[in-house]
PDB file of C-alpha atoms and ligand atoms in Angstrom:
ATOM      1  CA  MET A  23      24.901  15.740   1.419  1.00 79.00           C
ATOM      2  CA  ALA A  24      24.505  12.357   3.053  1.00 92.00           C
ATOM      3  CA  TYR A  25      22.318  10.867   0.347  1.00 96.00           C
ATOM      4  CA  GLU A  26      22.444  11.439  -3.385  1.00 97.00           C
ATOM      5  CA  LEU A  27      20.042  11.043  -6.263  1.00 98.00           C
ATOM      6  CA  PRO A  28      21.474   8.228  -8.412  1.00 97.00           C
ATOM      7  CA  PRO A  29      21.516   8.979 -12.131  1.00 97.00           C
ATOM      8  CA  LEU A  30      18.965   7.209 -14.257  1.00 98.00           C
ATOM      9  CA  PRO A  31      20.810   4.196 -15.763  1.00 97.00           C
ATOM     10  CA  TYR A  32      19.436   4.927 -19.280  1.00 98.00           C
ATOM     11  CA  ALA A  33      18.075   7.890 -21.210  1.00 98.00           C
ATOM     12  CA  TYR A  34      14.812   9.523 -20.144  1.00 98.00           C
ATOM     13  CA  ASP A  35      13.133   8.341 -23.335  1.00 98.00           C
ATOM     14  CA  ALA A  36      14.647   4.843 -23.269  1.00 98.00           C
ATOM     15  CA  LEU A  37      11.532   3.162 -21.895  1.00 98.00           C
ATOM     16  CA  GLU A  38       9.260   4.625 -24.588  1.00 98.00           C
ATOM     17  CA  PRO A  39       6.582   3.754 -25.507  1.00 98.00           C
ATOM     18  CA  VAL A  40       5.818   1.956 -22.233  1.00 98.00           C
ATOM     19  CA  ILE A  41       6.835   4.910 -20.055  1.00 98.00           C
ATOM     20  CA  ASP A  42       7.057   8.303 -21.745  1.00 98.00           C
ATOM     21  CA  LYS A  43       9.991  10.688 -21.533  1.00 98.00           C
ATOM     22  CA  GLN A  44       8.136  13.412 -19.644  1.00 98.00           C
ATOM     23  CA  THR A  45       6.960  11.002 -16.973  1.00 98.00           C
ATOM     24  CA  MET A  46      10.479   9.624 -16.529  1.00 98.00           C
ATOM     25  CA  THR A  47      11.994  13.101 -16.318  1.00 98.00           C
ATOM     26  CA  LEU A  48       9.531  14.358 -13.720  1.00 98.00           C
ATOM     27  CA  HIS A  49       9.513  11.091 -11.832  1.00 98.00           C
ATOM     28  CA  HIS A  50      13.290  10.806 -11.511  1.00 98.00           C
ATOM     29  CA  ASP A  51      14.416  14.419 -11.273  1.00 98.00           C
ATOM     30  CA  MET A  52      11.505  15.946  -9.370  1.00 98.00           C
ATOM     31  CA  HIS A  53       9.848  13.181  -7.342  1.00 98.00           C
ATOM     32  CA  HIS A  54      12.881  11.059  -6.485  1.00 98.00           C
ATOM     33  CA  GLY A  55      14.966  14.231  -6.279  1.00 98.00           C
ATOM     34  CA  ALA A  56      12.591  15.645  -3.668  1.00 98.00           C
ATOM     35  CA  TYR A  57      12.697  12.487  -1.553  1.00 98.00           C
ATOM     36  CA  VAL A  58      16.499  12.721  -1.413  1.00 98.00           C
ATOM     37  CA  LYS A  59      16.421  16.457  -0.665  1.00 98.00           C
ATOM     38  CA  ASN A  60      13.825  16.047   2.082  1.00 98.00           C
ATOM     39  CA  LEU A  61      15.682  13.098   3.610  1.00 98.00           C
ATOM     40  CA  ASN A  62      18.909  15.091   3.728  1.00 97.00           C
ATOM     41  CA  ALA A  63      17.116  18.082   5.252  1.00 97.00           C
ATOM     42  CA  ALA A  64      15.536  15.872   7.930  1.00 96.00           C
ATOM     43  CA  ILE A  65      18.808  14.350   9.085  1.00 95.00           C
ATOM     44  CA  GLU A  66      20.602  17.713   9.359  1.00 94.00           C
ATOM     45  CA  LYS A  67      19.534  17.751  12.996  1.00 91.00           C
ATOM     46  CA  HIS A  68      20.670  14.135  13.458  1.00 95.00           C
ATOM     47  CA  PRO A  69      23.817  13.857  11.294  1.00 93.00           C
ATOM     48  CA  GLU A  70      24.801  10.485  12.758  1.00 93.00           C
ATOM     49  CA  LEU A  71      21.898   8.968  10.811  1.00 95.00           C
ATOM     50  CA  GLY A  72      23.476  10.029   7.517  1.00 93.00           C
ATOM     51  CA  LYS A  73      26.269   7.522   8.037  1.00 93.00           C
ATOM     52  CA  ARG A  74      23.775   4.676   7.753  1.00 93.00           C
ATOM     53  CA  ALA A  75      22.581   3.057   4.538  1.00 94.00           C
ATOM     54  CA  PRO A  76      19.091   4.318   3.741  1.00 95.00           C
ATOM     55  CA  GLU A  77      17.724   0.758   3.976  1.00 95.00           C
ATOM     56  CA  ASP A  78      19.058   0.638   7.508  1.00 94.00           C
ATOM     57  CA  LEU A  79      17.020   3.713   8.464  1.00 95.00           C
ATOM     58  CA  LEU A  80      13.844   1.931   7.346  1.00 97.00           C
ATOM     59  CA  ARG A  81      14.578  -1.353   9.069  1.00 94.00           C
ATOM     60  CA  ASP A  82      13.734  -0.095  12.536  1.00 91.00           C
ATOM     61  CA  LEU A  83      11.754   3.115  12.257  1.00 96.00           C
ATOM     62  CA  ASN A  84      11.253   3.194  16.012  1.00 94.00           C
ATOM     63  CA  SER A  85      14.980   3.830  16.335  1.00 94.00           C
ATOM     64  CA  ILE A  86      14.609   7.062  14.344  1.00 96.00           C
ATOM     65  CA  PRO A  87      14.137  10.202  16.472  1.00 96.00           C
ATOM     66  CA  GLU A  88      10.447  10.928  16.723  1.00 96.00           C
ATOM     67  CA  ASP A  89      10.700  14.466  15.324  1.00 96.00           C
ATOM     68  CA  ILE A  90      11.858  13.131  11.935  1.00 97.00           C
ATOM     69  CA  ARG A  91      10.451   9.595  11.965  1.00 97.00           C
ATOM     70  CA  THR A  92       7.578  10.235   9.559  1.00 98.00           C
ATOM     71  CA  THR A  93       9.809  12.267   7.247  1.00 98.00           C
ATOM     72  CA  VAL A  94      12.371   9.450   7.149  1.00 97.00           C
ATOM     73  CA  ARG A  95       9.647   6.862   6.603  1.00 98.00           C
ATOM     74  CA  ASN A  96       8.221   8.771   3.645  1.00 98.00           C
ATOM     75  CA  ASN A  97      11.364  10.202   2.068  1.00 98.00           C
ATOM     76  CA  GLY A  98      13.820   7.463   3.002  1.00 98.00           C
ATOM     77  CA  GLY A  99      11.252   5.032   1.668  1.00 98.00           C
ATOM     78  CA  GLY A 100      10.864   7.124  -1.463  1.00 98.00           C
ATOM     79  CA  HIS A 101      14.637   7.129  -1.986  1.00 98.00           C
ATOM     80  CA  VAL A 102      15.112   3.389  -1.489  1.00 98.00           C
ATOM     81  CA  ASN A 103      12.009   2.413  -3.472  1.00 98.00           C
ATOM     82  CA  HIS A 104      12.901   4.545  -6.494  1.00 98.00           C
ATOM     83  CA  THR A 105      16.573   3.542  -6.472  1.00 98.00           C
ATOM     84  CA  MET A 106      15.324  -0.030  -6.863  1.00 98.00           C
ATOM     85  CA  PHE A 107      12.713   0.954  -9.426  1.00 98.00           C
ATOM     86  CA  TRP A 108      15.056   2.535 -12.019  1.00 98.00           C
ATOM     87  CA  LYS A 109      17.373  -0.468 -11.877  1.00 98.00           C
ATOM     88  CA  ILE A 110      14.758  -3.159 -12.279  1.00 98.00           C
ATOM     89  CA  MET A 111      13.645  -1.617 -15.568  1.00 98.00           C
ATOM     90  CA  LYS A 112      15.531  -1.397 -18.840  1.00 98.00           C
ATOM     91  CA  PRO A 113      14.925  -0.667 -22.518  1.00 98.00           C
ATOM     92  CA  LYS A 114      13.898  -3.763 -24.469  1.00 96.00           C
ATOM     93  CA  GLY A 115      13.283  -5.603 -21.224  1.00 97.00           C
ATOM     94  CA  GLY A 116      10.426  -7.889 -20.394  1.00 97.00           C
ATOM     95  CA  GLY A 117       9.746 -11.323 -21.773  1.00 97.00           C
ATOM     96  CA  ASP A 118       9.493 -14.393 -19.631  1.00 97.00           C
ATOM     97  CA  PRO A 119      11.689 -14.484 -16.548  1.00 98.00           C
ATOM     98  CA  SER A 120      14.634 -16.860 -16.494  1.00 95.00           C
ATOM     99  CA  GLY A 121      17.026 -18.123 -13.868  1.00 96.00           C
ATOM    100  CA  PRO A 122      16.264 -18.543 -10.176  1.00 97.00           C
ATOM    101  CA  ILE A 123      13.426 -16.008 -10.080  1.00 98.00           C
ATOM    102  CA  ALA A 124      11.602 -17.937 -12.813  1.00 98.00           C
ATOM    103  CA  ASP A 125      11.866 -21.135 -10.773  1.00 97.00           C
ATOM    104  CA  THR A 126      10.562 -19.433  -7.650  1.00 98.00           C
ATOM    105  CA  ILE A 127       7.654 -17.819  -9.485  1.00 98.00           C
ATOM    106  CA  LYS A 128       6.705 -21.189 -10.938  1.00 98.00           C
ATOM    107  CA  LYS A 129       6.974 -22.909  -7.573  1.00 97.00           C
ATOM    108  CA  SER A 130       5.068 -20.200  -5.674  1.00 98.00           C
ATOM    109  CA  PHE A 131       2.416 -19.181  -8.188  1.00 98.00           C
ATOM    110  CA  GLY A 132       2.125 -22.063 -10.646  1.00 97.00           C
ATOM    111  CA  ASN A 133       3.172 -20.159 -13.731  1.00 97.00           C
ATOM    112  CA  PHE A 134       4.303 -16.705 -14.825  1.00 98.00           C
ATOM    113  CA  LYS A 135       0.933 -15.653 -16.263  1.00 98.00           C
ATOM    114  CA  ASP A 136      -0.891 -16.426 -13.013  1.00 98.00           C
ATOM    115  CA  PHE A 137       1.786 -14.548 -11.087  1.00 98.00           C
ATOM    116  CA  GLN A 138       1.425 -11.504 -13.363  1.00 98.00           C
ATOM    117  CA  THR A 139      -2.351 -11.556 -12.954  1.00 98.00           C
ATOM    118  CA  LYS A 140      -2.096 -11.665  -9.164  1.00 98.00           C
ATOM    119  CA  PHE A 141       0.585  -8.958  -9.086  1.00 98.00           C
ATOM    120  CA  ASN A 142      -1.401  -6.679 -11.402  1.00 98.00           C
ATOM    121  CA  ASP A 143      -4.634  -7.251  -9.457  1.00 98.00           C
ATOM    122  CA  ALA A 144      -2.904  -6.311  -6.219  1.00 98.00           C
ATOM    123  CA  GLY A 145      -1.553  -3.167  -7.878  1.00 98.00           C
ATOM    124  CA  VAL A 146      -4.971  -2.201  -9.207  1.00 98.00           C
ATOM    125  CA  LYS A 147      -6.560  -2.711  -5.785  1.00 98.00           C
ATOM    126  CA  GLN A 148      -4.003  -0.640  -3.865  1.00 97.00           C
ATOM    127  CA  PHE A 149      -6.206   2.322  -2.912  1.00 96.00           C
ATOM    128  CA  GLY A 150      -4.548   5.647  -3.586  1.00 96.00           C
ATOM    129  CA  SER A 151      -0.759   5.849  -3.747  1.00 98.00           C
ATOM    130  CA  GLY A 152       1.593   3.004  -3.067  1.00 98.00           C
ATOM    131  CA  TRP A 153       3.553   0.077  -4.407  1.00 98.00           C
ATOM    132  CA  VAL A 154       2.992  -3.549  -5.342  1.00 98.00           C
ATOM    133  CA  TRP A 155       5.828  -5.913  -4.516  1.00 98.00           C
ATOM    134  CA  LEU A 156       7.218  -9.369  -4.760  1.00 98.00           C
ATOM    135  CA  ALA A 157       8.650  -9.540  -1.264  1.00 97.00           C
ATOM    136  CA  GLY A 158      10.861 -12.136   0.349  1.00 96.00           C
ATOM    137  CA  LYS A 159       9.992 -13.476   3.784  1.00 94.00           C
ATOM    138  CA  PRO A 160      12.606 -14.317   6.421  1.00 90.00           C
ATOM    139  CA  GLY A 161      12.046 -18.047   5.855  1.00 89.00           C
ATOM    140  CA  GLY A 162      12.870 -17.702   2.149  1.00 91.00           C
ATOM    141  CA  GLU A 163       9.327 -17.768   0.733  1.00 95.00           C
ATOM    142  CA  VAL A 164       8.067 -15.011  -1.536  1.00 97.00           C
ATOM    143  CA  GLN A 165       4.724 -13.245  -1.536  1.00 98.00           C
ATOM    144  CA  ILE A 166       2.905 -10.431  -3.313  1.00 98.00           C
ATOM    145  CA  ILE A 167       2.191  -7.497  -1.029  1.00 98.00           C
ATOM    146  CA  THR A 168       1.212  -3.860  -1.380  1.00 98.00           C
ATOM    147  CA  THR A 169       2.373  -0.922   0.704  1.00 98.00           C
ATOM    148  CA  PRO A 170       0.760   2.524   0.956  1.00 98.00           C
ATOM    149  CA  ASN A 171       2.585   5.771   0.214  1.00 98.00           C
ATOM    150  CA  GLN A 172       6.372   5.196   0.203  1.00 98.00           C
ATOM    151  CA  ASP A 173       6.364   2.506   2.882  1.00 98.00           C
ATOM    152  CA  SER A 174       9.047  -0.099   2.242  1.00 98.00           C
ATOM    153  CA  PRO A 175       8.692  -3.845   2.806  1.00 97.00           C
ATOM    154  CA  ILE A 176      11.957  -3.484   4.746  1.00 96.00           C
ATOM    155  CA  SER A 177      10.026  -1.802   7.573  1.00 96.00           C
ATOM    156  CA  GLN A 178       7.898  -4.976   7.846  1.00 95.00           C
ATOM    157  CA  GLY A 179      10.929  -7.250   7.961  1.00 94.00           C
ATOM    158  CA  LEU A 180      10.429  -8.245   4.327  1.00 95.00           C
ATOM    159  CA  TYR A 181      12.874  -8.088   1.445  1.00 95.00           C
ATOM    160  CA  PRO A 182      11.840  -5.987  -1.587  1.00 97.00           C
ATOM    161  CA  ILE A 183      12.822  -8.287  -4.465  1.00 97.00           C
ATOM    162  CA  PHE A 184      11.072  -5.999  -6.934  1.00 98.00           C
ATOM    163  CA  GLY A 185       8.112  -3.661  -7.041  1.00 98.00           C
ATOM    164  CA  ASN A 186       6.051  -1.458  -9.294  1.00 98.00           C
ATOM    165  CA  ASP A 187       5.137   2.114  -8.449  1.00 98.00           C
ATOM    166  CA  VAL A 188       1.370   2.674  -8.604  1.00 98.00           C
ATOM    167  CA  TRP A 189       1.414   6.332  -7.599  1.00 98.00           C
ATOM    168  CA  GLU A 190      -0.406   8.369 -10.246  1.00 98.00           C
ATOM    169  CA  HIS A 191       2.851  10.247 -10.924  1.00 98.00           C
ATOM    170  CA  ALA A 192       4.219   7.003 -12.366  1.00 98.00           C
ATOM    171  CA  TYR A 193       1.667   6.715 -15.154  1.00 98.00           C
ATOM    172  CA  TYR A 194      -0.939   9.470 -15.286  1.00 98.00           C
ATOM    173  CA  LEU A 195       0.475  11.564 -18.157  1.00 98.00           C
ATOM    174  CA  LYS A 196       0.310   8.641 -20.564  1.00 98.00           C
ATOM    175  CA  TYR A 197      -2.288   6.290 -19.105  1.00 98.00           C
ATOM    176  CA  ASN A 198      -4.494   8.837 -17.287  1.00 98.00           C
ATOM    177  CA  ASN A 199      -6.721   6.909 -14.885  1.00 97.00           C
ATOM    178  CA  ARG A 200      -6.067   3.565 -16.596  1.00 98.00           C
ATOM    179  CA  ARG A 201      -3.826   1.996 -13.966  1.00 98.00           C
ATOM    180  CA  PRO A 202      -4.535  -1.576 -15.147  1.00 98.00           C
ATOM    181  CA  GLU A 203      -3.218  -0.661 -18.615  1.00 98.00           C
ATOM    182  CA  TYR A 204      -0.005   0.722 -17.107  1.00 98.00           C
ATOM    183  CA  LEU A 205       0.461  -2.335 -14.911  1.00 98.00           C
ATOM    184  CA  ALA A 206       0.026  -4.659 -17.892  1.00 98.00           C
ATOM    185  CA  ALA A 207       2.405  -2.680 -20.144  1.00 98.00           C
ATOM    186  CA  TRP A 208       5.068  -2.311 -17.453  1.00 98.00           C
ATOM    187  CA  TRP A 209       6.187  -5.939 -17.792  1.00 98.00           C
ATOM    188  CA  ASN A 210       7.683  -4.998 -21.178  1.00 98.00           C
ATOM    189  CA  VAL A 211      10.424  -2.955 -19.496  1.00 98.00           C
ATOM    190  CA  VAL A 212      11.190  -5.279 -16.597  1.00 98.00           C
ATOM    191  CA  ASN A 213      14.887  -6.130 -16.172  1.00 98.00           C
ATOM    192  CA  TRP A 214      14.953  -9.785 -15.148  1.00 98.00           C
ATOM    193  CA  ASP A 215      18.750  -9.846 -14.875  1.00 98.00           C
ATOM    194  CA  GLU A 216      18.654  -7.185 -12.175  1.00 98.00           C
ATOM    195  CA  ILE A 217      15.729  -8.882 -10.440  1.00 98.00           C
ATOM    196  CA  ASN A 218      17.682 -12.138 -10.411  1.00 98.00           C
ATOM    197  CA  LYS A 219      20.589 -10.276  -8.786  1.00 97.00           C
ATOM    198  CA  ARG A 220      18.290  -8.951  -6.090  1.00 96.00           C
ATOM    199  CA  PHE A 221      16.718 -12.360  -5.635  1.00 96.00           C
ATOM    200  CA  GLU A 222      20.150 -13.966  -5.236  1.00 94.00           C
ATOM    201  CA  ALA A 223      21.042 -11.311  -2.661  1.00 93.00           C
ATOM    202  CA  PHE A 224      17.867 -12.140  -0.773  1.00 93.00           C
ATOM    203  CA  LYS A 225      18.589 -15.869  -0.896  1.00 92.00           C
ATOM    204  CA  SER A 226      22.176 -15.438   0.235  1.00 89.00           C
ATOM    205  CA  ALA A 227      21.178 -13.035   3.015  1.00 79.00           C
ATOM    206  CA  LYS A 228      18.906 -15.770   4.423  1.00 57.00           C
ATOM    207  CA  SER A 229      17.211 -13.133   6.503  1.00 54.00           C
ATOM    208  CA  ALA A 230      15.070 -10.230   5.434  1.00 48.00           C
ATOM    209  CA  ASP A 231      16.984  -7.872   7.676  1.00 51.00           C
ATOM    210  CA  ARG A 232      20.246  -8.094   5.724  1.00 49.00           C
ATOM    211  CA  GLU A 233      20.548  -6.417   2.366  1.00 51.00           C
ATOM    212  CA  PRO A 234      24.208  -6.283   1.423  1.00 45.00           C
ATOM    213  CA  ALA A 235      23.661  -6.211  -2.297  1.00 42.00           C
ATOM    214  CA  PHE A 236      21.723  -3.044  -2.756  1.00 46.00           C
ATOM    215  CA  ALA A 237      22.578  -0.451  -0.179  1.00 41.00           C
ATOM    216  CA  SER A 238      21.857   2.641  -2.212  1.00 42.00           C
ATOM    217  CA  ARG A 239      24.207   5.374  -1.200  1.00 34.00           C
TER     218      ARG A 239
HETATM  219 MN1   MN B 316       7.243   7.250  -7.780  1.00 67.24          MN
END
């Protein structure tokens, strides 16, 4: 298999009570697992694609053969997005950001609370399934964006510094329809060390189309 489901970097119940064990189990094993399985199935007809990092597939979707382009967009996106997602969370995470990402948040949004409010609002307003992101622009600035479905910022020439999954599968068992409650609680499991690593990779890449630090295969 060209692409593999990475193991969860902590136990399924490690993010309790913010994210419950059943949600984590289904989300990682079934949802992320299916994206990887579907991506591998799609590239069986085009095995040369399997030699590329999954981020690379998303960077120029027009270069993907038309018969599998939508499948790669959805499932390659699902694979890359979730590989990021597990890593940027951790048990006993959260708190105020530190390091370079804290400086950038302060510079770009005034303070952390205002940034959180804007990020959460964007996540609440994303209609249907999708993601809310802090994305890096080619010039080095950062901005909050949302993407529908499993679309990656990479396909827009932006760098996914970190994002939160606002698909119902990410929160519905515990929070039901209360997406704002999930978005607010989620900050308690955020892994700022990992986000700083991704932010440093973005800064050192100097261009949104290079992502040496987190090729996920
Ligand atoms: Mn998800």
